[in-house]
Short mmCIF file of C-alpha atoms in Angstrom, two decimals:
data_model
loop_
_atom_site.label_atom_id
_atom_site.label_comp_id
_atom_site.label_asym_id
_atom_site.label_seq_id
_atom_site.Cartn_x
_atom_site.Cartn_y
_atom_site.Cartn_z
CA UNK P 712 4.20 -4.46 -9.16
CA UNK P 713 5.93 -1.49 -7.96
CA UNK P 714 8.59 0.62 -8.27
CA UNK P 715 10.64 1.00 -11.83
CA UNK P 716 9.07 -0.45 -15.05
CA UNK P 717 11.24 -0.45 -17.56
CA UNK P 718 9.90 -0.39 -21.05
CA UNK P 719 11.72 -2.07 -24.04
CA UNK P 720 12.48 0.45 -27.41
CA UNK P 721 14.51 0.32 -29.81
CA UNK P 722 16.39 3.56 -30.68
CA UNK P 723 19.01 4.60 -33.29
CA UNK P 724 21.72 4.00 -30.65
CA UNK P 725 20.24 0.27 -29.22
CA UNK P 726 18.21 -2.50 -29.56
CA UNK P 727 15.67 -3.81 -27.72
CA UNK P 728 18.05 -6.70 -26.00
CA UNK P 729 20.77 -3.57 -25.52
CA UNK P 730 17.55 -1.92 -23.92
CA UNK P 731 16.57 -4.95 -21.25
CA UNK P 732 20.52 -5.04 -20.99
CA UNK P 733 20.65 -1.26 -19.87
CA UNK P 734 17.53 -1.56 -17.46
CA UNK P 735 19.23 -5.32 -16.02
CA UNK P 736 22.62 -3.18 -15.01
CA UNK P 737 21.00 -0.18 -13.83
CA UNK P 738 19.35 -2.46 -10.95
CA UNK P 739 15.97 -2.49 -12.60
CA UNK P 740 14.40 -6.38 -11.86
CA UNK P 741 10.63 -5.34 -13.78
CA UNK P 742 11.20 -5.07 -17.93
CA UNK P 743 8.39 -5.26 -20.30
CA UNK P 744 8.98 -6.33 -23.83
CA UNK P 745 7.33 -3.76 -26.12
CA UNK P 746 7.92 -4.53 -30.20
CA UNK P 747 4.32 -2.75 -31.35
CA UNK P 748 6.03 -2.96 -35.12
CA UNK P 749 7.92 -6.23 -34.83
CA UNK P 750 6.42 -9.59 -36.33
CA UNK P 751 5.39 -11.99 -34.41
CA UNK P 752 8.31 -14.30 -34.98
CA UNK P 753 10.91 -11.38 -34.24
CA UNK P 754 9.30 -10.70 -30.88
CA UNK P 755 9.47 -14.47 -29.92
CA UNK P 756 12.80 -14.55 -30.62
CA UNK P 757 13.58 -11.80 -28.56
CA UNK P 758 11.50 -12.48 -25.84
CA UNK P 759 12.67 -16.04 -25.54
CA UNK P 760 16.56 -14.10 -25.51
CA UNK P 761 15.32 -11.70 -23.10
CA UNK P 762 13.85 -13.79 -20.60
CA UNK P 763 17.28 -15.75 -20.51
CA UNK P 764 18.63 -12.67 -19.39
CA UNK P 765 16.29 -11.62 -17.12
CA UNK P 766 16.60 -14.77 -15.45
CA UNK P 767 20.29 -14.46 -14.53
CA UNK P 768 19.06 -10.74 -12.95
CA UNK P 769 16.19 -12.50 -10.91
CA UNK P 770 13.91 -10.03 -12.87
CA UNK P 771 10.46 -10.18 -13.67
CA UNK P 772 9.70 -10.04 -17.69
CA UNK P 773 6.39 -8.74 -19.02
CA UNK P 774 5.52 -8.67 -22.78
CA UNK P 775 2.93 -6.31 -24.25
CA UNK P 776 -0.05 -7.92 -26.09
CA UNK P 777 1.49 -11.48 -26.91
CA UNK P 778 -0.54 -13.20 -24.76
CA UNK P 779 0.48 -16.80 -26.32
CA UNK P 780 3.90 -15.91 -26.36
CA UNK P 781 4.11 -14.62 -22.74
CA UNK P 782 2.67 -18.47 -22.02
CA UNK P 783 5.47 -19.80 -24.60
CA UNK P 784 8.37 -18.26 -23.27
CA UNK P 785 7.08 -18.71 -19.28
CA UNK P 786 7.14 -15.32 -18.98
CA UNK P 787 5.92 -13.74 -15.42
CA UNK P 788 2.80 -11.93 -17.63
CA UNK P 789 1.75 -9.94 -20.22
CA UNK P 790 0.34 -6.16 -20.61
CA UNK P 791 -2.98 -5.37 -22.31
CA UNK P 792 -4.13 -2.48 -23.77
CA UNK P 793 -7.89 -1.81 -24.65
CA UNK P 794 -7.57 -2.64 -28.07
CA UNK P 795 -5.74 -6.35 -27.32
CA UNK P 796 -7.31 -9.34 -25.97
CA UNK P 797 -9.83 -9.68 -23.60
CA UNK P 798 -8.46 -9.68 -19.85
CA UNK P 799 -11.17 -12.41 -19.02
CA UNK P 800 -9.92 -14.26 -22.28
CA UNK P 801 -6.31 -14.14 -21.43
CA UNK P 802 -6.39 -15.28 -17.88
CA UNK P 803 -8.53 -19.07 -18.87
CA UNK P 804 -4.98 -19.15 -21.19
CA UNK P 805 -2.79 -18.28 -18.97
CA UNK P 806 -4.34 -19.28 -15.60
CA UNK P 807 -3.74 -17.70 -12.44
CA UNK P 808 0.55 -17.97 -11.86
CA UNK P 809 0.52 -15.10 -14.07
CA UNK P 810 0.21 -11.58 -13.95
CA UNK P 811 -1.79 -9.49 -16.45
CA UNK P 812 -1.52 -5.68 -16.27
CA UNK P 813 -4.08 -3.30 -18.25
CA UNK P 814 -3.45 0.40 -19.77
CA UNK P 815 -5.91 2.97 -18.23
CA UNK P 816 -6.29 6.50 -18.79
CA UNK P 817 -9.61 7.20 -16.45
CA UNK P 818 -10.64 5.82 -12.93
CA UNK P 819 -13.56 4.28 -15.63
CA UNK P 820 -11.12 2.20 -17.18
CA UNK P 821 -9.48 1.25 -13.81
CA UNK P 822 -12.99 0.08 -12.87
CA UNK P 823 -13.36 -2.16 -15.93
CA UNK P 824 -9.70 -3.81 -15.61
CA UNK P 825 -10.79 -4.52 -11.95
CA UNK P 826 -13.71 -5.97 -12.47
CA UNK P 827 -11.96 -8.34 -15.12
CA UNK P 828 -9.06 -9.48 -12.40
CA UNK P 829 -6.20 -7.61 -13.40
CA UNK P 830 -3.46 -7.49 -11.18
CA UNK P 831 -1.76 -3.90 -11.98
CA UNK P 832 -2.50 -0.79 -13.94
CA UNK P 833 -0.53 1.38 -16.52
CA UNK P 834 -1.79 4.63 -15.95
CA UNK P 835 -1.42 7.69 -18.75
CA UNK P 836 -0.41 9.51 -20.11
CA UNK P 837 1.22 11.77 -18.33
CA UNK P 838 2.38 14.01 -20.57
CA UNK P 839 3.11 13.61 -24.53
CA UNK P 840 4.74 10.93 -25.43
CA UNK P 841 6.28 9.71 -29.02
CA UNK P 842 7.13 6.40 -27.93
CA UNK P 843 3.05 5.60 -28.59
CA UNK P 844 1.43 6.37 -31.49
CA UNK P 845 -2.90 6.63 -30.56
CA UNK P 846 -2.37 8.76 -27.42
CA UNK P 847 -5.12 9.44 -24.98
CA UNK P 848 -6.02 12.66 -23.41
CA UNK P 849 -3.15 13.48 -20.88
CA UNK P 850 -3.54 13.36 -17.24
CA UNK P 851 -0.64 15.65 -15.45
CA UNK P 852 -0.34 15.98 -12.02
CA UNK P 853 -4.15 16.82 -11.23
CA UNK P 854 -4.99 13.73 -13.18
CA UNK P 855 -3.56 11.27 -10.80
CA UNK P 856 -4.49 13.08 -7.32
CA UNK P 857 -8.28 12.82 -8.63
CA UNK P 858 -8.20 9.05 -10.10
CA UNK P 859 -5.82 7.91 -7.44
CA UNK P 860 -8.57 9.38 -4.59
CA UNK P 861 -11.54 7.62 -6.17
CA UNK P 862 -9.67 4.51 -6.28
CA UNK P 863 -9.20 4.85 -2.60
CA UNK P 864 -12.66 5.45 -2.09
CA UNK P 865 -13.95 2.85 -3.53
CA UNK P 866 -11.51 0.30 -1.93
CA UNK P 867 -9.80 -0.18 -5.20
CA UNK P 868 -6.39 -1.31 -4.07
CA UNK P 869 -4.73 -2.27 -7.71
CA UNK P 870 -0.81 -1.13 -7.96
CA UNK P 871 -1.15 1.64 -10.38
CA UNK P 872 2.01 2.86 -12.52
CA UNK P 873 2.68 6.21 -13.91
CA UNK P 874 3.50 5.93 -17.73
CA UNK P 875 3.51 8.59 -20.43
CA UNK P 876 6.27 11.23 -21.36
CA UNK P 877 7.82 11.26 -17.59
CA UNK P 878 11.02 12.91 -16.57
CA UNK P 879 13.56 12.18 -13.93
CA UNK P 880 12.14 15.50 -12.33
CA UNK P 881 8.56 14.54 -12.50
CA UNK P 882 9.29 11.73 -10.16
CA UNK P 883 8.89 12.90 -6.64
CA UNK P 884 5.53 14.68 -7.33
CA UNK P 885 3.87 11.58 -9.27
CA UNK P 886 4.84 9.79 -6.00
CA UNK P 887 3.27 11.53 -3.55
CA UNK P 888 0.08 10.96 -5.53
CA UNK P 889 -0.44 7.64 -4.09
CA UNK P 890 0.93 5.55 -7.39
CA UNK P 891 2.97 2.38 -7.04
CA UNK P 892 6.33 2.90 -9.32
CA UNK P 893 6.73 4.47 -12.46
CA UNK P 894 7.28 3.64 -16.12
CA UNK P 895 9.96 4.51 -18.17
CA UNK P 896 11.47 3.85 -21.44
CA UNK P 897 13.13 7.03 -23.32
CA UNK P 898 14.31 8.88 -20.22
CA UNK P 899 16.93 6.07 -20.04
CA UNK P 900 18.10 5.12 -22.81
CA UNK P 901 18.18 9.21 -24.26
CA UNK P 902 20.68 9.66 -20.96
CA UNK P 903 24.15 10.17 -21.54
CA UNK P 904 24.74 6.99 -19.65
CA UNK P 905 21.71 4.72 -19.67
CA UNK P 906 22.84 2.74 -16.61
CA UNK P 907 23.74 5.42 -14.39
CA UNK P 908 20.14 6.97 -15.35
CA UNK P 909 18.26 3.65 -14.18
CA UNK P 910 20.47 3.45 -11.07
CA UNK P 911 19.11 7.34 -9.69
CA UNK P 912 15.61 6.77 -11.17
CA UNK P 913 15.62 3.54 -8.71
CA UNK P 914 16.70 5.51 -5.59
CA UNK P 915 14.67 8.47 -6.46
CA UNK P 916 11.13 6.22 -6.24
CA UNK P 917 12.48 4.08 -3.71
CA UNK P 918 12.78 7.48 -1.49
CA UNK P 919 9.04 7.51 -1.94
CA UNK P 920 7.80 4.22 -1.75
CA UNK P 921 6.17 3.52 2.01
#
């Protein structure tokens, strides 16, 4: 896991398929499906519609929290956060062909998803955000140099992804702090042209990436 995440959200101007549609064009191949306020049977639907799409892209399709829908649909994995399942509970479901990624907002939290077998981090926030309602306390800049070095000195070697209120201009900095990609979800789709957006975001980290 590296490089753009693009989060689903539904906004006055699109749905969430127009939103996995936006990401797909702009050259983004990781999407997570995010419906916190959907029913259950909505967000099958959709993910069932989405990974459709996202397999004519060749892209990778996450879903947050629906663990037994992300082993439904044959997704590629699902996202926890520290309120949803238990890591260790949702890997004996969904074996080991999937991936499941874990919200963290200290290097404490990064220990415990470690320890459980996670295979990526969402790290945040990084600034406010109002696409998530219970926010932790926010990181910035300083936040990331400091977990990011005691990750790497304690051999912790988990892709970690920036996620949390981030800006096109935020990029380059957030980058040099040793994260993996970045994760996005209003930038784009508040651009003037959503696509266009994903396609710069996408050059921007890859100028970073090593």
């Amino acid at each position: 896991m590296n490089g753009l995440l693009f989060i689903t959200h539904r906004t006055e101007r699109y749905t969430y398929m127009d939103s996995v549609r936006i990401a797909l064009e702009g050259g983004c191949r990781q999407i997570q499906l995010r419906m916190k306020e959907s029913p259950v049977e909505e967000i099958e639907k959709t993910a069932f519609a989405a990974k459709q799409l996202c397999d004519t892209y060749q892209a990778a399709l996450y879903i947050d929290d629906q663990v037994e829908i992300c082993k439904k649909a044959m997704l590629t994995g699902v996202h926890l956060g520290k309120a949803d399942m238990d890591p260790k509970d949702a890997r004996k479901l969904l074996g080991n062909t999937y991936m499941i990624g874990g919200t963290a907002n200290t290097f404490e939290d990064i220990l415990s998803w470690h320890a459980a077998g996670v295979n990526y981090i969402g790290l945040g926030p990084f600034r406010f955000t109002q696409t998530k309602k219970k926010l932790s306390p926010l990181l910035g800049l300083s936040g990331y140099k400091e977990i990011l070095k005691k990750c790497k000195h304690n051999a912790i070697s988990l892709p970690v992804l920036a996620i949390g209120g981030i800006n096109k201009e935020d990029i380059p900095e957030l980058m040099n702090t040793g994260i993996s990609g970045i994760a996005l979800s209003s930038t784009i789709l508040m651009a003037e042209n959503p696509v266009e957006e994903t396609k710069e975001i996408i050059h921007i980290i890859k100028q970073y990436q090593s």
